[in-house]
Structure formats: C-alpha cells, structure tokens
N, C-alpha and C. Protein backbone atom coordinates (compact mmCIF):
# COMPACT_ATOMS: atom_id res chain seq x y z
N UNK A 1 146.03 128.30 25.74
CA UNK A 1 146.62 128.54 24.42
C UNK A 1 147.86 129.43 24.57
N UNK A 2 148.91 129.08 23.86
CA UNK A 2 150.17 129.82 23.90
C UNK A 2 150.01 131.12 23.11
N UNK A 3 150.17 132.30 23.75
CA UNK A 3 149.99 133.57 23.04
C UNK A 3 151.07 133.84 21.98
N UNK A 4 152.11 133.00 21.95
CA UNK A 4 153.14 133.17 20.92
C UNK A 4 152.83 132.41 19.64
N UNK A 5 151.84 131.49 19.70
CA UNK A 5 151.47 130.72 18.51
C UNK A 5 150.23 131.36 17.90
N UNK A 6 150.36 131.87 16.68
CA UNK A 6 149.28 132.64 16.06
C UNK A 6 148.42 131.84 15.10
N UNK A 7 148.76 130.58 14.85
CA UNK A 7 147.92 129.79 13.96
C UNK A 7 148.53 128.43 13.69
N UNK A 8 147.71 127.57 13.09
CA UNK A 8 148.16 126.24 12.72
C UNK A 8 149.32 126.32 11.74
N UNK A 9 150.31 125.48 11.96
CA UNK A 9 151.44 125.42 11.04
C UNK A 9 152.47 126.52 11.23
N UNK A 10 152.27 127.37 12.25
CA UNK A 10 153.22 128.46 12.51
C UNK A 10 154.03 128.17 13.76
N UNK A 11 155.29 128.55 13.73
CA UNK A 11 156.13 128.44 14.93
C UNK A 11 155.74 129.52 15.93
N UNK A 12 156.07 129.33 17.20
CA UNK A 12 155.88 130.42 18.16
C UNK A 12 156.70 131.64 17.76
N UNK A 13 156.14 132.81 17.95
CA UNK A 13 156.87 134.04 17.68
C UNK A 13 157.86 134.29 18.81
N UNK A 14 158.91 135.06 18.57
CA UNK A 14 159.89 135.32 19.63
C UNK A 14 159.33 136.17 20.77
N UNK A 15 158.32 136.99 20.48
CA UNK A 15 157.72 137.87 21.50
C UNK A 15 156.20 137.84 21.36
N UNK A 16 155.51 138.00 22.47
CA UNK A 16 154.07 138.19 22.42
C UNK A 16 153.78 139.65 22.10
N UNK A 17 152.54 139.93 21.73
CA UNK A 17 152.14 141.31 21.49
C UNK A 17 152.36 142.15 22.75
N UNK A 18 152.07 141.58 23.91
CA UNK A 18 152.25 142.31 25.18
C UNK A 18 153.73 142.60 25.45
N UNK A 19 154.61 141.67 25.15
CA UNK A 19 156.05 141.92 25.34
C UNK A 19 156.53 143.02 24.40
N UNK A 20 156.02 143.05 23.18
CA UNK A 20 156.39 144.11 22.24
C UNK A 20 155.89 145.45 22.77
N UNK A 21 154.64 145.49 23.22
CA UNK A 21 154.08 146.73 23.77
C UNK A 21 154.93 147.24 24.93
N UNK A 22 155.29 146.34 25.85
CA UNK A 22 156.08 146.74 27.02
C UNK A 22 157.48 147.23 26.64
N UNK A 23 158.03 146.66 25.58
CA UNK A 23 159.39 147.02 25.16
C UNK A 23 159.49 148.15 24.18
N UNK A 24 158.35 148.66 23.72
CA UNK A 24 158.35 149.70 22.68
C UNK A 24 157.48 150.88 23.12
N UNK A 25 157.87 151.58 24.18
CA UNK A 25 157.07 152.71 24.63
C UNK A 25 157.22 153.92 23.70
N UNK A 26 156.32 154.87 23.86
CA UNK A 26 156.44 156.12 23.10
C UNK A 26 157.83 156.69 23.31
N UNK A 27 158.45 157.10 22.22
CA UNK A 27 159.78 157.68 22.29
C UNK A 27 160.90 156.72 21.92
N UNK A 28 160.62 155.41 21.87
CA UNK A 28 161.68 154.48 21.47
C UNK A 28 162.06 154.76 20.02
N UNK A 29 163.36 154.88 19.79
CA UNK A 29 163.88 155.10 18.44
C UNK A 29 164.89 153.99 18.14
N UNK A 30 164.67 153.33 17.02
CA UNK A 30 165.57 152.26 16.56
C UNK A 30 166.27 152.76 15.31
N UNK A 31 167.59 152.67 15.31
CA UNK A 31 168.37 153.05 14.13
C UNK A 31 168.91 151.79 13.47
N UNK A 32 168.86 151.77 12.15
CA UNK A 32 169.24 150.60 11.36
C UNK A 32 170.25 150.96 10.29
N UNK A 33 171.17 150.05 10.01
CA UNK A 33 172.08 150.16 8.88
C UNK A 33 171.63 149.12 7.86
N UNK A 34 171.36 149.57 6.63
CA UNK A 34 170.89 148.69 5.57
C UNK A 34 171.99 148.57 4.52
N UNK A 35 172.37 147.33 4.22
CA UNK A 35 173.38 147.06 3.21
C UNK A 35 172.75 146.14 2.17
N UNK A 36 172.66 146.64 0.93
CA UNK A 36 172.08 145.86 -0.16
C UNK A 36 173.12 145.67 -1.24
N UNK A 37 173.11 144.49 -1.83
CA UNK A 37 174.08 144.12 -2.86
C UNK A 37 174.14 145.17 -3.96
N UNK A 38 175.32 145.71 -4.23
CA UNK A 38 175.52 146.66 -5.31
C UNK A 38 175.13 148.09 -5.00
N UNK A 39 174.70 148.36 -3.77
CA UNK A 39 174.25 149.71 -3.38
C UNK A 39 175.11 150.23 -2.24
N UNK A 40 175.17 151.54 -2.10
CA UNK A 40 175.85 152.14 -0.95
C UNK A 40 175.01 151.90 0.30
N UNK A 41 175.64 151.56 1.43
CA UNK A 41 174.88 151.38 2.67
C UNK A 41 174.14 152.67 3.04
N UNK A 42 173.00 152.52 3.69
CA UNK A 42 172.25 153.68 4.14
C UNK A 42 171.61 153.40 5.50
N UNK A 43 171.17 154.46 6.14
CA UNK A 43 170.58 154.35 7.48
C UNK A 43 169.09 154.63 7.43
N UNK A 44 168.34 153.94 8.30
CA UNK A 44 166.90 154.15 8.47
C UNK A 44 166.62 154.23 9.97
N UNK A 45 165.43 154.72 10.30
CA UNK A 45 165.03 154.71 11.71
C UNK A 45 163.54 154.37 11.80
N UNK A 46 163.17 153.85 12.96
CA UNK A 46 161.77 153.64 13.33
C UNK A 46 161.58 154.29 14.69
N UNK A 47 160.54 155.13 14.80
CA UNK A 47 160.24 155.81 16.07
C UNK A 47 158.81 155.45 16.48
N UNK A 48 158.64 155.08 17.75
CA UNK A 48 157.33 154.76 18.31
C UNK A 48 156.74 156.02 18.93
N UNK A 49 155.56 156.41 18.45
CA UNK A 49 154.86 157.58 19.00
C UNK A 49 153.40 157.20 19.25
N UNK A 50 152.75 157.93 20.10
CA UNK A 50 151.33 157.71 20.39
C UNK A 50 151.01 156.25 20.70
N UNK A 51 151.77 155.65 21.61
CA UNK A 51 151.56 154.26 22.00
C UNK A 51 150.42 154.16 23.01
N UNK A 52 149.62 153.10 22.88
CA UNK A 52 148.55 152.82 23.83
C UNK A 52 148.40 151.30 23.96
N UNK A 53 147.36 150.84 24.62
CA UNK A 53 147.16 149.41 24.86
C UNK A 53 147.01 148.61 23.56
N UNK A 54 146.46 149.21 22.52
CA UNK A 54 146.19 148.51 21.27
C UNK A 54 147.35 148.53 20.29
N UNK A 55 148.09 149.64 20.26
CA UNK A 55 149.15 149.74 19.26
C UNK A 55 149.90 151.05 19.34
N UNK A 56 150.48 151.43 18.22
CA UNK A 56 151.32 152.62 18.18
C UNK A 56 151.29 153.23 16.80
N UNK A 57 151.62 154.50 16.74
CA UNK A 57 151.92 155.14 15.48
C UNK A 57 153.42 155.02 15.29
N UNK A 58 153.84 154.49 14.15
CA UNK A 58 155.26 154.36 13.85
C UNK A 58 155.65 155.40 12.82
N UNK A 59 156.75 156.06 13.08
CA UNK A 59 157.35 156.96 12.10
C UNK A 59 158.60 156.26 11.59
N UNK A 60 158.72 156.18 10.26
CA UNK A 60 159.87 155.54 9.64
C UNK A 60 160.49 156.50 8.66
N UNK A 61 161.80 156.54 8.68
CA UNK A 61 162.49 157.44 7.78
C UNK A 61 163.86 156.93 7.44
N UNK A 62 164.50 157.66 6.54
CA UNK A 62 165.83 157.27 6.11
C UNK A 62 166.70 158.46 5.85
N UNK A 63 167.82 158.19 5.23
CA UNK A 63 168.80 159.23 4.98
C UNK A 63 168.31 160.27 3.98
N UNK A 64 167.21 159.98 3.26
CA UNK A 64 166.67 160.96 2.31
C UNK A 64 165.88 162.06 3.00
N UNK A 65 165.65 161.92 4.31
CA UNK A 65 164.95 162.95 5.07
C UNK A 65 163.44 162.78 5.13
N UNK A 66 162.88 161.92 4.30
CA UNK A 66 161.43 161.70 4.31
C UNK A 66 161.02 160.84 5.49
N UNK A 67 159.82 161.10 6.03
CA UNK A 67 159.28 160.32 7.15
C UNK A 67 157.87 159.88 6.79
N UNK A 68 157.62 158.58 6.96
CA UNK A 68 156.28 158.03 6.77
C UNK A 68 155.73 157.65 8.12
N UNK A 69 154.43 157.81 8.28
CA UNK A 69 153.78 157.51 9.55
C UNK A 69 152.63 156.53 9.30
N UNK A 70 152.49 155.53 10.17
CA UNK A 70 151.38 154.58 10.05
C UNK A 70 151.02 154.05 11.43
N UNK A 71 149.77 153.69 11.57
CA UNK A 71 149.26 153.11 12.82
C UNK A 71 149.29 151.59 12.69
N UNK A 72 149.83 150.90 13.70
CA UNK A 72 149.88 149.44 13.74
C UNK A 72 149.45 148.97 15.12
N UNK A 73 148.94 147.75 15.16
CA UNK A 73 148.62 147.15 16.46
C UNK A 73 149.81 146.31 16.91
N UNK A 74 149.85 146.05 18.21
CA UNK A 74 150.91 145.18 18.74
C UNK A 74 150.78 143.79 18.14
N UNK A 75 149.54 143.33 17.93
CA UNK A 75 149.32 142.01 17.33
C UNK A 75 149.85 141.97 15.90
N UNK A 76 149.70 143.05 15.14
CA UNK A 76 150.25 143.09 13.78
C UNK A 76 151.77 143.00 13.81
N UNK A 77 152.40 143.69 14.75
CA UNK A 77 153.86 143.62 14.86
C UNK A 77 154.30 142.21 15.23
N UNK A 78 153.58 141.56 16.15
CA UNK A 78 153.90 140.18 16.51
C UNK A 78 153.78 139.27 15.29
N UNK A 79 152.73 139.46 14.49
CA UNK A 79 152.47 138.59 13.34
C UNK A 79 153.58 138.64 12.29
N UNK A 80 154.37 139.73 12.27
CA UNK A 80 155.48 139.80 11.32
C UNK A 80 156.48 138.66 11.54
N UNK A 81 156.51 138.10 12.75
CA UNK A 81 157.46 137.03 13.08
C UNK A 81 156.78 135.68 13.22
N UNK A 82 155.60 135.51 12.63
CA UNK A 82 154.90 134.23 12.64
C UNK A 82 155.30 133.46 11.38
N UNK A 83 156.32 132.62 11.51
CA UNK A 83 156.90 131.93 10.37
C UNK A 83 156.37 130.50 10.24
N UNK A 84 156.26 129.99 9.01
CA UNK A 84 155.76 128.63 8.81
C UNK A 84 156.73 127.58 9.37
N UNK A 85 156.20 126.68 10.17
CA UNK A 85 157.03 125.65 10.80
C UNK A 85 157.74 124.78 9.77
N UNK A 86 157.09 124.48 8.67
CA UNK A 86 157.67 123.59 7.67
C UNK A 86 158.87 124.19 6.95
N UNK A 87 159.01 125.51 6.96
CA UNK A 87 160.09 126.16 6.22
C UNK A 87 161.10 126.87 7.12
N UNK A 88 160.96 126.69 8.44
CA UNK A 88 161.75 127.50 9.38
C UNK A 88 162.44 126.63 10.42
N UNK A 89 163.69 126.98 10.72
CA UNK A 89 164.38 126.38 11.86
C UNK A 89 164.70 127.48 12.85
N UNK A 90 164.75 127.13 14.13
CA UNK A 90 165.07 128.09 15.18
C UNK A 90 166.25 127.56 15.97
N UNK A 91 167.25 128.40 16.15
CA UNK A 91 168.46 128.06 16.91
C UNK A 91 168.81 129.21 17.84
N UNK A 92 169.65 128.93 18.79
CA UNK A 92 170.19 129.96 19.68
C UNK A 92 171.57 130.36 19.16
N UNK A 93 171.86 131.65 19.17
CA UNK A 93 173.16 132.13 18.70
C UNK A 93 173.49 133.45 19.38
N UNK A 94 174.75 133.63 19.72
CA UNK A 94 175.23 134.91 20.22
C UNK A 94 175.92 135.62 19.06
N UNK A 95 175.49 136.87 18.80
CA UNK A 95 176.09 137.63 17.72
C UNK A 95 176.61 138.96 18.26
N UNK A 96 177.65 139.48 17.61
CA UNK A 96 178.22 140.78 17.97
C UNK A 96 177.68 141.84 17.03
N UNK A 97 177.07 142.86 17.62
CA UNK A 97 176.49 143.97 16.87
C UNK A 97 176.96 145.28 17.49
N UNK A 98 176.66 146.40 16.86
CA UNK A 98 176.97 147.68 17.51
C UNK A 98 176.30 147.82 18.88
N UNK A 99 175.23 147.06 19.12
CA UNK A 99 174.56 147.06 20.43
C UNK A 99 175.31 146.23 21.46
N UNK A 100 176.31 145.46 21.03
CA UNK A 100 177.06 144.57 21.92
C UNK A 100 176.85 143.12 21.52
N UNK A 101 177.36 142.21 22.36
CA UNK A 101 177.16 140.78 22.14
C UNK A 101 175.77 140.43 22.65
N UNK A 102 174.94 139.87 21.78
CA UNK A 102 173.55 139.59 22.13
C UNK A 102 173.22 138.12 21.94
N UNK A 103 172.57 137.55 22.96
CA UNK A 103 172.02 136.20 22.84
C UNK A 103 170.72 136.31 22.04
N UNK A 104 170.63 135.55 20.97
CA UNK A 104 169.50 135.68 20.06
C UNK A 104 168.86 134.33 19.75
N UNK A 105 167.58 134.40 19.38
CA UNK A 105 166.91 133.30 18.71
C UNK A 105 167.05 133.59 17.23
N UNK A 106 167.63 132.63 16.50
CA UNK A 106 167.85 132.81 15.07
C UNK A 106 166.81 131.98 14.32
N UNK A 107 165.94 132.67 13.58
CA UNK A 107 164.92 132.02 12.76
C UNK A 107 165.44 132.01 11.32
N UNK A 108 165.65 130.83 10.75
CA UNK A 108 166.10 130.69 9.38
C UNK A 108 164.91 130.23 8.55
N UNK A 109 164.47 131.09 7.63
CA UNK A 109 163.26 130.84 6.85
C UNK A 109 163.65 130.63 5.39
N UNK A 110 163.29 129.47 4.84
CA UNK A 110 163.60 129.16 3.46
C UNK A 110 162.36 129.31 2.59
N UNK A 111 162.56 129.87 1.39
CA UNK A 111 161.48 129.96 0.41
C UNK A 111 162.05 129.60 -0.96
N UNK A 112 161.23 129.69 -1.99
CA UNK A 112 161.67 129.28 -3.33
C UNK A 112 162.83 130.09 -3.87
N UNK A 113 162.98 131.34 -3.42
CA UNK A 113 164.03 132.22 -3.94
C UNK A 113 165.31 132.21 -3.12
N UNK A 114 165.25 131.75 -1.86
CA UNK A 114 166.45 131.78 -1.03
C UNK A 114 166.14 131.60 0.44
N UNK A 115 166.96 132.23 1.27
CA UNK A 115 166.87 132.09 2.72
C UNK A 115 166.96 133.45 3.37
N UNK A 116 166.10 133.68 4.35
CA UNK A 116 166.18 134.89 5.16
C UNK A 116 166.39 134.47 6.61
N UNK A 117 167.36 135.11 7.25
CA UNK A 117 167.65 134.81 8.65
C UNK A 117 167.31 136.04 9.49
N UNK A 118 166.55 135.81 10.57
CA UNK A 118 166.13 136.86 11.49
C UNK A 118 166.72 136.54 12.85
N UNK A 119 167.44 137.49 13.45
CA UNK A 119 167.96 137.33 14.80
C UNK A 119 167.14 138.22 15.73
N UNK A 120 166.51 137.62 16.74
CA UNK A 120 165.72 138.34 17.74
C UNK A 120 166.43 138.24 19.08
N UNK A 121 166.64 139.39 19.73
CA UNK A 121 167.31 139.43 21.03
C UNK A 121 166.29 139.73 22.12
N UNK A 122 166.28 138.94 23.18
CA UNK A 122 165.35 139.16 24.29
C UNK A 122 165.51 140.57 24.86
N UNK A 123 166.70 141.12 24.80
CA UNK A 123 166.96 142.45 25.36
C UNK A 123 166.29 143.56 24.56
N UNK A 124 165.85 143.26 23.33
CA UNK A 124 165.24 144.27 22.45
C UNK A 124 163.94 143.72 21.86
N UNK A 125 162.86 143.71 22.65
CA UNK A 125 161.59 143.17 22.16
C UNK A 125 161.11 143.91 20.91
N UNK A 126 160.53 143.14 19.99
CA UNK A 126 160.00 143.72 18.76
C UNK A 126 160.75 143.22 17.56
N UNK A 127 161.21 144.15 16.76
CA UNK A 127 161.83 143.80 15.48
C UNK A 127 163.16 143.07 15.68
N UNK A 128 163.60 142.33 14.66
CA UNK A 128 164.88 141.64 14.76
C UNK A 128 166.03 142.63 14.88
N UNK A 129 167.10 142.19 15.55
CA UNK A 129 168.30 143.03 15.66
C UNK A 129 169.17 142.90 14.41
N UNK A 130 168.91 141.86 13.63
CA UNK A 130 169.58 141.70 12.33
C UNK A 130 168.69 140.83 11.44
N UNK A 131 168.71 141.17 10.14
CA UNK A 131 168.03 140.38 9.11
C UNK A 131 169.02 140.23 7.96
N UNK A 132 169.16 139.01 7.46
CA UNK A 132 170.06 138.78 6.33
C UNK A 132 169.33 137.93 5.28
N UNK A 133 169.42 138.34 4.03
CA UNK A 133 168.77 137.63 2.92
C UNK A 133 169.83 137.07 1.99
N UNK A 134 169.71 135.77 1.69
CA UNK A 134 170.63 135.10 0.77
C UNK A 134 169.85 134.53 -0.41
N UNK A 135 170.36 134.78 -1.60
CA UNK A 135 169.77 134.23 -2.82
C UNK A 135 170.90 133.69 -3.69
N UNK A 136 170.69 132.52 -4.27
CA UNK A 136 171.69 131.89 -5.15
C UNK A 136 173.06 131.82 -4.50
N UNK A 137 173.09 131.53 -3.20
CA UNK A 137 174.35 131.32 -2.50
C UNK A 137 175.10 132.58 -2.10
N UNK A 138 174.49 133.76 -2.26
CA UNK A 138 175.19 134.98 -1.85
C UNK A 138 174.25 135.89 -1.07
N UNK A 139 174.82 136.64 -0.17
CA UNK A 139 174.04 137.57 0.63
C UNK A 139 173.69 138.78 -0.22
N UNK A 140 172.39 139.08 -0.32
CA UNK A 140 171.94 140.21 -1.14
C UNK A 140 171.50 141.40 -0.29
N UNK A 141 171.22 141.18 1.00
CA UNK A 141 170.90 142.31 1.87
C UNK A 141 171.07 141.93 3.33
N UNK A 142 171.47 142.93 4.11
CA UNK A 142 171.59 142.78 5.55
C UNK A 142 171.12 144.07 6.19
N UNK A 143 170.25 143.94 7.20
CA UNK A 143 169.80 145.08 7.97
C UNK A 143 170.20 144.82 9.41
N UNK A 144 170.89 145.79 10.02
CA UNK A 144 171.42 145.63 11.37
C UNK A 144 170.96 146.78 12.26
N UNK A 145 170.41 146.45 13.42
CA UNK A 145 170.06 147.47 14.40
C UNK A 145 171.36 148.00 15.00
N UNK A 146 171.56 149.32 14.89
CA UNK A 146 172.78 149.93 15.39
C UNK A 146 172.57 150.63 16.73
N UNK A 147 171.32 151.03 17.01
CA UNK A 147 171.02 151.61 18.32
C UNK A 147 169.53 151.50 18.60
N UNK A 148 169.19 151.54 19.88
CA UNK A 148 167.82 151.55 20.33
C UNK A 148 167.78 152.36 21.59
N UNK A 149 167.00 153.45 21.58
CA UNK A 149 166.98 154.34 22.74
C UNK A 149 165.56 154.79 23.02
N UNK A 150 165.35 155.21 24.25
CA UNK A 150 164.03 155.74 24.65
C UNK A 150 164.22 157.18 25.11
C-alpha cells in the first residue's frame, strides 16, 4: 500500500508522515506572509517543539504577539494534503519565492465557492510553500512561506 494514499478517492499526498517528521525537527520555524483581499498584509509563524516519533507540539503566532500551542501527529499533518481526486489536478511548476526558485507540485483544488492552489516543494517537507484562494475570478488570499530555519 502506498503510504501517500490515505483513502479511496484521494490523491497521493505530496509527503508521507515520515517525510514530514524528518523535515520538521524540534526548532524548525516557518515564517509566512499572509495577504487577504482588502486587508493589510501580516506575518505569522509556525514553530515545531517537543517533536517525537508520533508528532509535535506546534506553536503558532502572528504579528499581534499571541501564541497558540497544540499537539498534532505527523499523520494529521499529512492528512491536511489529502485532496479529493475528482476535484483536484496536480502539475509540476517552478515558482519564485523569498526562499528562491522552487520546483513544486501544484495541487489545484476546486469546490463550489472557488479554487485553492497549494504549492508543495520537495525541499521543504510539510506545509505548502504557497497557498492561493480564488473566488468569483479574483484572488482573495495568498499565504507565502518567506523563511524556514532550524
């Protein structure tokens, strides 16, 4: 059985739970730039702490100074990218980000309200390096990974 396929009707995920675990050790900090339609851009971060074989404690915060903490498993993180095959296309694309030019798998997911595009880079296991949401023919939000450090 392919460890990237989590169920019937789902496409393979870009990373296995084990690849996410290996790429997200304690101390990894991901910084994000969030741009939402009609709002001032803001920054967020995700920090991996207390990592073990099963999962990690994630600390998430933003420019408001607040930090939330939650425990997740590597399998739960993998499942975030388990998209329905009937509504999703996967393509290869190179995109330029603050992290540099990255070869990505681009998952385009369509739903009743619009389209969300997720770019996953092999160099950065785990969360997408960019997410863009389009509704009614216009982009309403974009989240871009600006740095990733350990």
